[in-house]
Amino acid sequence: MLGSLGPRPGLRRTGGFPPLRAAWRGQRVDRRRLDAFLRLSGLSAAGGVPILYLHALGFRLLMAILTQRSFPLPIRAALQIRNHLLQRRPVAAGALLDLESCVAGQRILEKGAEVDLHTAARAEGEVAWESLVTFYYRGRHGEAGAPSALARLPDLAGAREVAAWRAPRGGGWRLGRLTGDYNPLHWARLYPRLLGYRGAFHQPPLVLGQCLARLPAPPGGAQRLDAWLKGPVYFDSGVRLRASTDAQGAAFALVAGGEERPAIVGRWRAAGAEERLADDAAGGDASSR
């Protein structure tokens, strides 16, 4: 994080995001770290580690890429806007994993730029889990192209309120120990206000975990979570979860702090045997499958 504070050349000079890769071999699912994540999120590991745990664990690789000196834009300007997670089969606590992340897609938009980072976790030589995380950078970075098909939100027609609770106070530093994301937006008091926020707010894995803990799990062994991050969920704020369910899973929206606009919109469903997130980075559409 400290090494990322220097100047960056910008996308116009570099011509795009470089094809960086980061790998983490022989990483065992640590039971103590897993238990800490379960306490923060309210999830269970009864059927194997939850789909969000490997997202939190593998986030260290994304941080390694975003903070590289050759990355053209500073991490302080990155805004995480979409998470797409695919768990092909259960991963047991104590499993030995090889994780690898890379820049998988990028696009220039009218008012910003997006970069997609893909992560794969292999267990016993096979990909057991994948993620595709999109970061957005405001500004004019060149000639605008088409938006990602993954930006389209799921249909929430018929959604009803299924749960309400108060988001916990704090937890950002504890989750940072797992993710490597020590952004002061998630634990400091003054820094978020200097950037126009009301205060510190939660990291996405914690809030998403609290949503999934209150929804029925999709049928079958493979599952997929698509989440669109639309706004902050502040510490100690009241939240309401709206959801509509079908035979494949649930579409949901989390509304925070008395707002009507959702802070998070998501879809948690059973996954098809042929789904690959790398294909989505190349132009697939998560909301239509």
PDB file of C-alpha atoms in Angstrom:
ATOM      1  CA  MET A   1       0.000   0.000   0.000  1.00  0.00           C
ATOM      2  CA  LEU A   2       2.775   2.461   0.896  1.00  0.00           C
ATOM      3  CA  GLY A   3       4.596   1.677  -2.334  1.00  0.00           C
ATOM      4  CA  SER A   4       1.529   2.699  -4.332  1.00  0.00           C
ATOM      5  CA  LEU A   5       1.606   6.360  -3.274  1.00  0.00           C
ATOM      6  CA  GLY A   6       3.893   7.586  -6.048  1.00  0.00           C
ATOM      7  CA  PRO A   7       2.760   9.236  -9.309  1.00  0.00           C
ATOM      8  CA  ARG A   8       1.181   7.176 -12.092  1.00  0.00           C
ATOM      9  CA  PRO A   9       1.509   7.710 -15.853  1.00  0.00           C
ATOM     10  CA  GLY A  10      -2.198   7.443 -16.715  1.00  0.00           C
ATOM     11  CA  LEU A  11      -3.978   5.380 -19.339  1.00  0.00           C
ATOM     12  CA  ARG A  12      -3.435   7.814 -22.183  1.00  0.00           C
ATOM     13  CA  ARG A  13       0.328   7.414 -21.870  1.00  0.00           C
ATOM     14  CA  THR A  14       0.377   3.629 -21.342  1.00  0.00           C
ATOM     15  CA  GLY A  15      -2.328   2.847 -23.883  1.00  0.00           C
ATOM     16  CA  GLY A  16      -4.253   0.679 -21.432  1.00  0.00           C
ATOM     17  CA  PHE A  17      -3.877  -1.516 -18.373  1.00  0.00           C
ATOM     18  CA  PRO A  18      -0.847  -3.835 -18.622  1.00  0.00           C
ATOM     19  CA  PRO A  19      -1.338  -7.659 -18.635  1.00  0.00           C
ATOM     20  CA  LEU A  20      -0.140  -8.127 -15.054  1.00  0.00           C
ATOM     21  CA  ARG A  21      -0.418 -11.466 -13.247  1.00  0.00           C
ATOM     22  CA  ALA A  22       0.038 -12.484  -9.607  1.00  0.00           C
ATOM     23  CA  ALA A  23       0.210 -16.010  -8.176  1.00  0.00           C
ATOM     24  CA  TRP A  24       0.045 -17.477  -4.672  1.00  0.00           C
ATOM     25  CA  ARG A  25       0.969 -21.159  -4.547  1.00  0.00           C
ATOM     26  CA  GLY A  26       0.313 -23.656  -1.778  1.00  0.00           C
ATOM     27  CA  GLN A  27      -2.042 -21.482   0.263  1.00  0.00           C
ATOM     28  CA  ARG A  28      -3.945 -23.592   2.782  1.00  0.00           C
ATOM     29  CA  VAL A  29      -7.404 -22.578   3.986  1.00  0.00           C
ATOM     30  CA  ASP A  30      -6.553 -21.604   7.555  1.00  0.00           C
ATOM     31  CA  ARG A  31      -9.253 -22.561  10.048  1.00  0.00           C
ATOM     32  CA  ARG A  32      -8.649 -19.580  12.322  1.00  0.00           C
ATOM     33  CA  ARG A  33      -8.938 -17.077   9.479  1.00  0.00           C
ATOM     34  CA  LEU A  34     -11.989 -18.881   8.156  1.00  0.00           C
ATOM     35  CA  ASP A  35     -13.663 -18.777  11.582  1.00  0.00           C
ATOM     36  CA  ALA A  36     -12.923 -15.057  11.853  1.00  0.00           C
ATOM     37  CA  PHE A  37     -14.563 -14.454   8.474  1.00  0.00           C
ATOM     38  CA  LEU A  38     -17.593 -16.535   9.445  1.00  0.00           C
ATOM     39  CA  ARG A  39     -18.037 -14.505  12.628  1.00  0.00           C
ATOM     40  CA  LEU A  40     -17.897 -11.231  10.717  1.00  0.00           C
ATOM     41  CA  SER A  41     -20.221 -12.308   7.904  1.00  0.00           C
ATOM     42  CA  GLY A  42     -22.640 -14.642   9.674  1.00  0.00           C
ATOM     43  CA  LEU A  43     -22.052 -17.380   7.085  1.00  0.00           C
ATOM     44  CA  SER A  44     -21.555 -21.091   7.717  1.00  0.00           C
ATOM     45  CA  ALA A  45     -18.927 -23.526   6.444  1.00  0.00           C
ATOM     46  CA  ALA A  46     -21.123 -26.598   6.923  1.00  0.00           C
ATOM     47  CA  GLY A  47     -20.940 -27.577   3.232  1.00  0.00           C
ATOM     48  CA  GLY A  48     -17.408 -26.319   2.642  1.00  0.00           C
ATOM     49  CA  VAL A  49     -16.011 -22.794   2.729  1.00  0.00           C
ATOM     50  CA  PRO A  50     -18.598 -20.231   1.568  1.00  0.00           C
ATOM     51  CA  ILE A  51     -18.253 -18.726  -1.892  1.00  0.00           C
ATOM     52  CA  LEU A  52     -17.277 -15.345  -0.425  1.00  0.00           C
ATOM     53  CA  TYR A  53     -14.386 -16.649   1.671  1.00  0.00           C
ATOM     54  CA  LEU A  54     -12.102 -17.347  -1.282  1.00  0.00           C
ATOM     55  CA  HIS A  55     -13.031 -13.919  -2.638  1.00  0.00           C
ATOM     56  CA  ALA A  56     -11.734 -12.351   0.576  1.00  0.00           C
ATOM     57  CA  LEU A  57      -8.651 -14.564   0.620  1.00  0.00           C
ATOM     58  CA  GLY A  58      -7.792 -14.019  -3.047  1.00  0.00           C
ATOM     59  CA  PHE A  59      -8.260 -10.261  -2.751  1.00  0.00           C
ATOM     60  CA  ARG A  60      -4.600 -10.019  -1.689  1.00  0.00           C
ATOM     61  CA  LEU A  61      -3.642 -10.856  -5.273  1.00  0.00           C
ATOM     62  CA  LEU A  62      -5.856  -8.085  -6.613  1.00  0.00           C
ATOM     63  CA  MET A  63      -4.223  -5.667  -4.203  1.00  0.00           C
ATOM     64  CA  ALA A  64      -0.805  -6.809  -5.430  1.00  0.00           C
ATOM     65  CA  ILE A  65      -1.765  -5.999  -9.037  1.00  0.00           C
ATOM     66  CA  LEU A  66      -3.475  -2.673  -8.280  1.00  0.00           C
ATOM     67  CA  THR A  67      -0.496  -1.404  -6.274  1.00  0.00           C
ATOM     68  CA  GLN A  68       2.209  -2.341  -8.788  1.00  0.00           C
ATOM     69  CA  ARG A  69       4.292   0.649  -9.896  1.00  0.00           C
ATOM     70  CA  SER A  70       3.604  -0.279 -13.530  1.00  0.00           C
ATOM     71  CA  PHE A  71      -0.157   0.009 -12.988  1.00  0.00           C
ATOM     72  CA  PRO A  72      -1.159   3.252 -14.766  1.00  0.00           C
ATOM     73  CA  LEU A  73      -3.746   4.543 -12.249  1.00  0.00           C
ATOM     74  CA  PRO A  74      -3.455   4.854  -8.437  1.00  0.00           C
ATOM     75  CA  ILE A  75      -5.281   2.463  -6.163  1.00  0.00           C
ATOM     76  CA  ARG A  76      -6.676   5.377  -4.152  1.00  0.00           C
ATOM     77  CA  ALA A  77      -8.787   6.255  -7.224  1.00  0.00           C
ATOM     78  CA  ALA A  78     -10.118   2.706  -7.737  1.00  0.00           C
ATOM     79  CA  LEU A  79     -13.787   2.086  -7.004  1.00  0.00           C
ATOM     80  CA  GLN A  80     -14.904  -1.543  -6.781  1.00  0.00           C
ATOM     81  CA  ILE A  81     -18.190  -1.760  -8.673  1.00  0.00           C
ATOM     82  CA  ARG A  82     -18.881  -5.409  -9.590  1.00  0.00           C
ATOM     83  CA  ASN A  83     -18.110  -8.841  -8.107  1.00  0.00           C
ATOM     84  CA  HIS A  84     -18.787 -12.063 -10.033  1.00  0.00           C
ATOM     85  CA  LEU A  85     -17.962 -15.271  -8.173  1.00  0.00           C
ATOM     86  CA  LEU A  86     -18.281 -18.834  -9.441  1.00  0.00           C
ATOM     87  CA  GLN A  87     -17.781 -21.847  -7.185  1.00  0.00           C
ATOM     88  CA  ARG A  88     -17.644 -24.980  -9.340  1.00  0.00           C
ATOM     89  CA  ARG A  89     -17.405 -27.455  -6.462  1.00  0.00           C
ATOM     90  CA  PRO A  90     -17.129 -27.364  -2.648  1.00  0.00           C
ATOM     91  CA  VAL A  91     -13.777 -26.450  -1.085  1.00  0.00           C
ATOM     92  CA  ALA A  92     -13.083 -28.017   2.304  1.00  0.00           C
ATOM     93  CA  ALA A  93     -11.593 -26.181   5.265  1.00  0.00           C
ATOM     94  CA  GLY A  94      -7.903 -27.065   5.241  1.00  0.00           C
ATOM     95  CA  ALA A  95      -7.752 -27.489   1.435  1.00  0.00           C
ATOM     96  CA  LEU A  96      -4.456 -26.616  -0.255  1.00  0.00           C
ATOM     97  CA  LEU A  97      -4.951 -24.051  -3.012  1.00  0.00           C
ATOM     98  CA  ASP A  98      -3.030 -22.431  -5.844  1.00  0.00           C
ATOM     99  CA  LEU A  99      -4.403 -18.983  -6.650  1.00  0.00           C
ATOM    100  CA  GLU A 100      -3.641 -16.829  -9.676  1.00  0.00           C
ATOM    101  CA  SER A 101      -4.992 -13.422 -10.726  1.00  0.00           C
ATOM    102  CA  CYS A 102      -4.601 -11.424 -13.926  1.00  0.00           C
ATOM    103  CA  VAL A 103      -5.919  -8.438 -15.842  1.00  0.00           C
ATOM    104  CA  ALA A 104      -8.668 -10.040 -17.918  1.00  0.00           C
ATOM    105  CA  GLY A 105     -10.542  -7.147 -19.510  1.00  0.00           C
ATOM    106  CA  GLN A 106     -10.685  -3.375 -19.752  1.00  0.00           C
ATOM    107  CA  ARG A 107     -12.735  -0.635 -21.376  1.00  0.00           C
ATOM    108  CA  ILE A 108     -12.863   3.145 -21.684  1.00  0.00           C
ATOM    109  CA  LEU A 109     -16.229   4.715 -20.861  1.00  0.00           C
ATOM    110  CA  GLU A 110     -17.515   8.250 -21.340  1.00  0.00           C
ATOM    111  CA  LYS A 111     -16.743   9.306 -17.768  1.00  0.00           C
ATOM    112  CA  GLY A 112     -14.200   6.718 -16.654  1.00  0.00           C
ATOM    113  CA  ALA A 113     -12.347   3.470 -17.248  1.00  0.00           C
ATOM    114  CA  GLU A 114     -12.937  -0.088 -16.042  1.00  0.00           C
ATOM    115  CA  VAL A 115     -10.558  -2.978 -15.500  1.00  0.00           C
ATOM    116  CA  ASP A 116     -11.588  -6.603 -14.823  1.00  0.00           C
ATOM    117  CA  LEU A 117      -9.320  -8.760 -12.651  1.00  0.00           C
ATOM    118  CA  HIS A 118      -9.832 -12.518 -12.882  1.00  0.00           C
ATOM    119  CA  THR A 119      -8.796 -14.932 -10.119  1.00  0.00           C
ATOM    120  CA  ALA A 120      -8.813 -18.728 -10.201  1.00  0.00           C
ATOM    121  CA  ALA A 121      -8.318 -21.044  -7.222  1.00  0.00           C
ATOM    122  CA  ARG A 122      -7.129 -24.565  -8.022  1.00  0.00           C
ATOM    123  CA  ALA A 123      -7.549 -27.488  -5.639  1.00  0.00           C
ATOM    124  CA  GLU A 124      -5.892 -30.806  -6.558  1.00  0.00           C
ATOM    125  CA  GLY A 125      -5.038 -29.367  -9.983  1.00  0.00           C
ATOM    126  CA  GLU A 126      -8.602 -28.372 -10.932  1.00  0.00           C
ATOM    127  CA  VAL A 127     -10.217 -24.933 -10.870  1.00  0.00           C
ATOM    128  CA  ALA A 128     -12.677 -25.059  -7.988  1.00  0.00           C
ATOM    129  CA  TRP A 129     -13.499 -21.369  -7.770  1.00  0.00           C
ATOM    130  CA  GLU A 130     -13.241 -18.200  -9.891  1.00  0.00           C
ATOM    131  CA  SER A 131     -13.867 -14.496  -9.514  1.00  0.00           C
ATOM    132  CA  LEU A 132     -14.115 -11.540 -11.854  1.00  0.00           C
ATOM    133  CA  VAL A 133     -13.865  -8.203 -10.018  1.00  0.00           C
ATOM    134  CA  THR A 134     -14.313  -4.885 -11.809  1.00  0.00           C
ATOM    135  CA  PHE A 135     -12.776  -1.595 -10.675  1.00  0.00           C
ATOM    136  CA  TYR A 136     -13.796   1.803 -12.001  1.00  0.00           C
ATOM    137  CA  TYR A 137     -11.661   4.959 -12.313  1.00  0.00           C
ATOM    138  CA  ARG A 138     -13.386   8.297 -12.853  1.00  0.00           C
ATOM    139  CA  GLY A 139     -12.032  10.722 -15.414  1.00  0.00           C
ATOM    140  CA  ARG A 140     -11.426  11.136 -19.124  1.00  0.00           C
ATOM    141  CA  HIS A 141      -9.047   8.419 -20.256  1.00  0.00           C
ATOM    142  CA  GLY A 142      -9.539   8.323 -24.004  1.00  0.00           C
ATOM    143  CA  GLU A 143     -12.143   7.542 -26.631  1.00  0.00           C
ATOM    144  CA  ALA A 144     -15.191   5.858 -25.112  1.00  0.00           C
ATOM    145  CA  GLY A 145     -16.280   2.401 -26.209  1.00  0.00           C
ATOM    146  CA  ALA A 146     -19.176   0.075 -25.360  1.00  0.00           C
ATOM    147  CA  PRO A 147     -19.996  -0.744 -21.717  1.00  0.00           C
ATOM    148  CA  SER A 148     -19.618  -4.252 -20.340  1.00  0.00           C
ATOM    149  CA  ALA A 149     -22.599  -6.563 -20.741  1.00  0.00           C
ATOM    150  CA  LEU A 150     -22.019  -7.502 -17.095  1.00  0.00           C
ATOM    151  CA  ALA A 151     -23.129  -4.017 -16.026  1.00  0.00           C
ATOM    152  CA  ARG A 152     -26.795  -4.921 -16.581  1.00  0.00           C
ATOM    153  CA  LEU A 153     -28.683  -5.459 -13.331  1.00  0.00           C
ATOM    154  CA  PRO A 154     -30.931  -8.471 -12.648  1.00  0.00           C
ATOM    155  CA  ASP A 155     -34.707  -8.177 -12.671  1.00  0.00           C
ATOM    156  CA  LEU A 156     -36.009  -7.429  -9.167  1.00  0.00           C
ATOM    157  CA  ALA A 157     -39.695  -7.394 -10.078  1.00  0.00           C
ATOM    158  CA  GLY A 158     -41.680  -8.931  -7.247  1.00  0.00           C
ATOM    159  CA  ALA A 159     -38.926  -8.506  -4.671  1.00  0.00           C
ATOM    160  CA  ARG A 160     -40.150  -8.167  -1.094  1.00  0.00           C
ATOM    161  CA  GLU A 161     -38.468  -7.335   2.169  1.00  0.00           C
ATOM    162  CA  VAL A 162     -37.151 -10.522   3.778  1.00  0.00           C
ATOM    163  CA  ALA A 163     -34.880  -9.204   6.542  1.00  0.00           C
ATOM    164  CA  ALA A 164     -33.775  -6.074   8.354  1.00  0.00           C
ATOM    165  CA  TRP A 165     -30.839  -5.579  10.716  1.00  0.00           C
ATOM    166  CA  ARG A 166     -28.221  -3.084  11.806  1.00  0.00           C
ATOM    167  CA  ALA A 167     -24.863  -3.269  10.066  1.00  0.00           C
ATOM    168  CA  PRO A 168     -22.158  -3.805  12.705  1.00  0.00           C
ATOM    169  CA  ARG A 169     -19.840  -1.076  13.891  1.00  0.00           C
ATOM    170  CA  GLY A 170     -16.247  -1.587  12.728  1.00  0.00           C
ATOM    171  CA  GLY A 171     -14.684  -4.780  11.396  1.00  0.00           C
ATOM    172  CA  GLY A 172     -12.729  -3.144   8.571  1.00  0.00           C
ATOM    173  CA  TRP A 173      -9.325  -3.689  10.143  1.00  0.00           C
ATOM    174  CA  ARG A 174     -10.126  -7.302  11.034  1.00  0.00           C
ATOM    175  CA  LEU A 175     -11.291  -8.081   7.506  1.00  0.00           C
ATOM    176  CA  GLY A 176      -8.254  -6.250   6.153  1.00  0.00           C
ATOM    177  CA  ARG A 177      -6.022  -8.831   7.834  1.00  0.00           C
ATOM    178  CA  LEU A 178      -7.554 -11.405   5.496  1.00  0.00           C
ATOM    179  CA  THR A 179      -8.004  -9.375   2.307  1.00  0.00           C
ATOM    180  CA  GLY A 180      -4.922  -7.155   2.470  1.00  0.00           C
ATOM    181  CA  ASP A 181      -7.240  -4.166   1.868  1.00  0.00           C
ATOM    182  CA  TYR A 182      -6.375  -1.658   4.599  1.00  0.00           C
ATOM    183  CA  ASN A 183      -8.089   1.255   2.871  1.00  0.00           C
ATOM    184  CA  PRO A 184      -8.850   3.830   5.615  1.00  0.00           C
ATOM    185  CA  LEU A 185     -12.314   4.258   4.108  1.00  0.00           C
ATOM    186  CA  HIS A 186     -13.153   1.062   5.999  1.00  0.00           C
ATOM    187  CA  TRP A 187     -11.790   1.925   9.457  1.00  0.00           C
ATOM    188  CA  ALA A 188     -10.789   5.614   9.838  1.00  0.00           C
ATOM    189  CA  ARG A 189     -13.026   8.406  11.136  1.00  0.00           C
ATOM    190  CA  LEU A 190     -11.747  11.552   9.424  1.00  0.00           C
ATOM    191  CA  TYR A 191     -10.429  10.240   6.093  1.00  0.00           C
ATOM    192  CA  PRO A 192     -13.822   9.151   4.632  1.00  0.00           C
ATOM    193  CA  ARG A 193     -15.292  12.583   5.446  1.00  0.00           C
ATOM    194  CA  LEU A 194     -12.464  14.318   3.624  1.00  0.00           C
ATOM    195  CA  LEU A 195     -13.549  12.386   0.510  1.00  0.00           C
ATOM    196  CA  GLY A 196     -17.214  13.313   0.892  1.00  0.00           C
ATOM    197  CA  TYR A 197     -18.549  10.263   2.734  1.00  0.00           C
ATOM    198  CA  ARG A 198     -20.491  10.441   5.999  1.00  0.00           C
ATOM    199  CA  GLY A 199     -18.027   8.120   7.689  1.00  0.00           C
ATOM    200  CA  ALA A 200     -16.332   4.731   7.434  1.00  0.00           C
ATOM    201  CA  PHE A 201     -18.194   2.002   5.566  1.00  0.00           C
ATOM    202  CA  HIS A 202     -17.997  -1.758   5.208  1.00  0.00           C
ATOM    203  CA  GLN A 203     -15.982  -3.782   2.699  1.00  0.00           C
ATOM    204  CA  PRO A 204     -18.194  -5.665   0.203  1.00  0.00           C
ATOM    205  CA  PRO A 205     -17.433  -9.260   1.344  1.00  0.00           C
ATOM    206  CA  LEU A 206     -18.735  -8.571   4.848  1.00  0.00           C
ATOM    207  CA  VAL A 207     -22.009  -6.984   3.715  1.00  0.00           C
ATOM    208  CA  LEU A 208     -22.569  -9.548   0.970  1.00  0.00           C
ATOM    209  CA  GLY A 209     -21.986 -12.334   3.479  1.00  0.00           C
ATOM    210  CA  GLN A 210     -24.649 -10.894   5.757  1.00  0.00           C
ATOM    211  CA  CYS A 211     -27.049 -10.872   2.799  1.00  0.00           C
ATOM    212  CA  LEU A 212     -26.326 -14.486   1.795  1.00  0.00           C
ATOM    213  CA  ALA A 213     -26.699 -15.630   5.408  1.00  0.00           C
ATOM    214  CA  ARG A 214     -30.330 -14.478   5.204  1.00  0.00           C
ATOM    215  CA  LEU A 215     -31.153 -16.026   1.811  1.00  0.00           C
ATOM    216  CA  PRO A 216     -31.850 -19.648   0.783  1.00  0.00           C
ATOM    217  CA  ALA A 217     -28.790 -21.291  -0.763  1.00  0.00           C
ATOM    218  CA  PRO A 218     -29.047 -22.256  -4.454  1.00  0.00           C
ATOM    219  CA  PRO A 219     -29.693 -25.928  -5.261  1.00  0.00           C
ATOM    220  CA  GLY A 220     -26.880 -28.229  -6.366  1.00  0.00           C
ATOM    221  CA  GLY A 221     -23.135 -28.145  -5.819  1.00  0.00           C
ATOM    222  CA  ALA A 222     -22.057 -25.329  -8.174  1.00  0.00           C
ATOM    223  CA  GLN A 223     -23.153 -21.769  -7.477  1.00  0.00           C
ATOM    224  CA  ARG A 224     -22.649 -18.257  -8.758  1.00  0.00           C
ATOM    225  CA  LEU A 225     -22.872 -14.860  -7.087  1.00  0.00           C
ATOM    226  CA  ASP A 226     -23.086 -11.657  -9.139  1.00  0.00           C
ATOM    227  CA  ALA A 227     -23.074  -8.408  -7.162  1.00  0.00           C
ATOM    228  CA  TRP A 228     -23.304  -4.781  -8.264  1.00  0.00           C
ATOM    229  CA  LEU A 229     -21.911  -2.346  -5.678  1.00  0.00           C
ATOM    230  CA  LYS A 230     -23.902   0.878  -5.956  1.00  0.00           C
ATOM    231  CA  GLY A 231     -23.146   2.742  -2.715  1.00  0.00           C
ATOM    232  CA  PRO A 232     -21.640   2.536   0.790  1.00  0.00           C
ATOM    233  CA  VAL A 233     -23.077   0.655   3.760  1.00  0.00           C
ATOM    234  CA  TYR A 234     -21.965   2.752   6.714  1.00  0.00           C
ATOM    235  CA  PHE A 235     -21.039   1.334  10.093  1.00  0.00           C
ATOM    236  CA  ASP A 236     -23.979   0.983  12.475  1.00  0.00           C
ATOM    237  CA  SER A 237     -26.573   1.812   9.818  1.00  0.00           C
ATOM    238  CA  GLY A 238     -29.945   0.144   9.483  1.00  0.00           C
ATOM    239  CA  VAL A 239     -30.289  -2.055   6.388  1.00  0.00           C
ATOM    240  CA  ARG A 240     -33.176  -3.827   4.658  1.00  0.00           C
ATOM    241  CA  LEU A 241     -32.875  -6.832   2.371  1.00  0.00           C
ATOM    242  CA  ARG A 242     -35.346  -7.283  -0.479  1.00  0.00           C
ATOM    243  CA  ALA A 243     -35.383 -10.486  -2.503  1.00  0.00           C
ATOM    244  CA  SER A 244     -37.277 -12.499  -5.072  1.00  0.00           C
ATOM    245  CA  THR A 245     -36.631 -16.224  -5.374  1.00  0.00           C
ATOM    246  CA  ASP A 246     -37.095 -18.872  -8.034  1.00  0.00           C
ATOM    247  CA  ALA A 247     -36.019 -22.483  -8.553  1.00  0.00           C
ATOM    248  CA  GLN A 248     -32.428 -21.444  -9.348  1.00  0.00           C
ATOM    249  CA  GLY A 249     -31.791 -18.997  -6.515  1.00  0.00           C
ATOM    250  CA  ALA A 250     -32.506 -15.403  -5.505  1.00  0.00           C
ATOM    251  CA  ALA A 251     -32.150 -11.870  -6.826  1.00  0.00           C
ATOM    252  CA  PHE A 252     -31.735  -9.337  -4.036  1.00  0.00           C
ATOM    253  CA  ALA A 253     -31.141  -5.700  -3.157  1.00  0.00           C
ATOM    254  CA  LEU A 254     -29.778  -4.237   0.059  1.00  0.00           C
ATOM    255  CA  VAL A 255     -31.056  -0.796   0.993  1.00  0.00           C
ATOM    256  CA  ALA A 256     -29.117   1.072   3.672  1.00  0.00           C
ATOM    257  CA  GLY A 257     -29.602   4.076   5.924  1.00  0.00           C
ATOM    258  CA  GLY A 258     -33.146   5.007   4.965  1.00  0.00           C
ATOM    259  CA  GLU A 259     -32.268   5.337   1.269  1.00  0.00           C
ATOM    260  CA  GLU A 260     -34.515   3.985  -1.469  1.00  0.00           C
ATOM    261  CA  ARG A 261     -31.665   3.425  -3.931  1.00  0.00           C
ATOM    262  CA  PRO A 262     -30.000   0.042  -3.224  1.00  0.00           C
ATOM    263  CA  ALA A 263     -26.422   0.007  -1.966  1.00  0.00           C
ATOM    264  CA  ILE A 264     -25.962  -3.518  -3.346  1.00  0.00           C
ATOM    265  CA  VAL A 265     -27.857  -5.483  -5.992  1.00  0.00           C
ATOM    266  CA  GLY A 266     -27.125  -9.169  -6.443  1.00  0.00           C
ATOM    267  CA  ARG A 267     -28.064 -12.513  -7.889  1.00  0.00           C
ATOM    268  CA  TRP A 268     -27.144 -15.797  -6.139  1.00  0.00           C
ATOM    269  CA  ARG A 269     -28.043 -18.884  -8.128  1.00  0.00           C
ATOM    270  CA  ALA A 270     -27.132 -22.392  -9.194  1.00  0.00           C
ATOM    271  CA  ALA A 271     -24.366 -22.433 -11.808  1.00  0.00           C
ATOM    272  CA  GLY A 272     -24.230 -24.345 -15.063  1.00  0.00           C
ATOM    273  CA  ALA A 273     -21.502 -26.914 -15.657  1.00  0.00           C
ATOM    274  CA  GLU A 274     -20.083 -24.997 -18.629  1.00  0.00           C
ATOM    275  CA  GLU A 275     -19.960 -21.507 -17.113  1.00  0.00           C
ATOM    276  CA  ARG A 276     -16.593 -19.766 -17.086  1.00  0.00           C
ATOM    277  CA  LEU A 277     -16.019 -16.262 -15.770  1.00  0.00           C
ATOM    278  CA  ALA A 278     -13.139 -15.740 -18.178  1.00  0.00           C
ATOM    279  CA  ASP A 279     -15.719 -16.051 -20.972  1.00  0.00           C
ATOM    280  CA  ASP A 280     -17.792 -13.302 -19.349  1.00  0.00           C
ATOM    281  CA  ALA A 281     -14.765 -11.014 -19.258  1.00  0.00           C
ATOM    282  CA  ALA A 282     -14.586 -11.444 -23.024  1.00  0.00           C
ATOM    283  CA  GLY A 283     -18.178 -10.266 -23.464  1.00  0.00           C
ATOM    284  CA  GLY A 284     -20.609 -12.705 -21.835  1.00  0.00           C
ATOM    285  CA  ASP A 285     -23.726 -11.627 -20.001  1.00  0.00           C
ATOM    286  CA  ALA A 286     -24.184 -12.831 -16.429  1.00  0.00           C
ATOM    287  CA  SER A 287     -27.679 -11.472 -15.992  1.00  0.00           C
ATOM    288  CA  SER A 288     -29.250 -13.519 -18.773  1.00  0.00           C
ATOM    289  CA  ARG A 289     -28.128 -16.994 -17.699  1.00  0.00           C
TER     290      ARG A 289
END
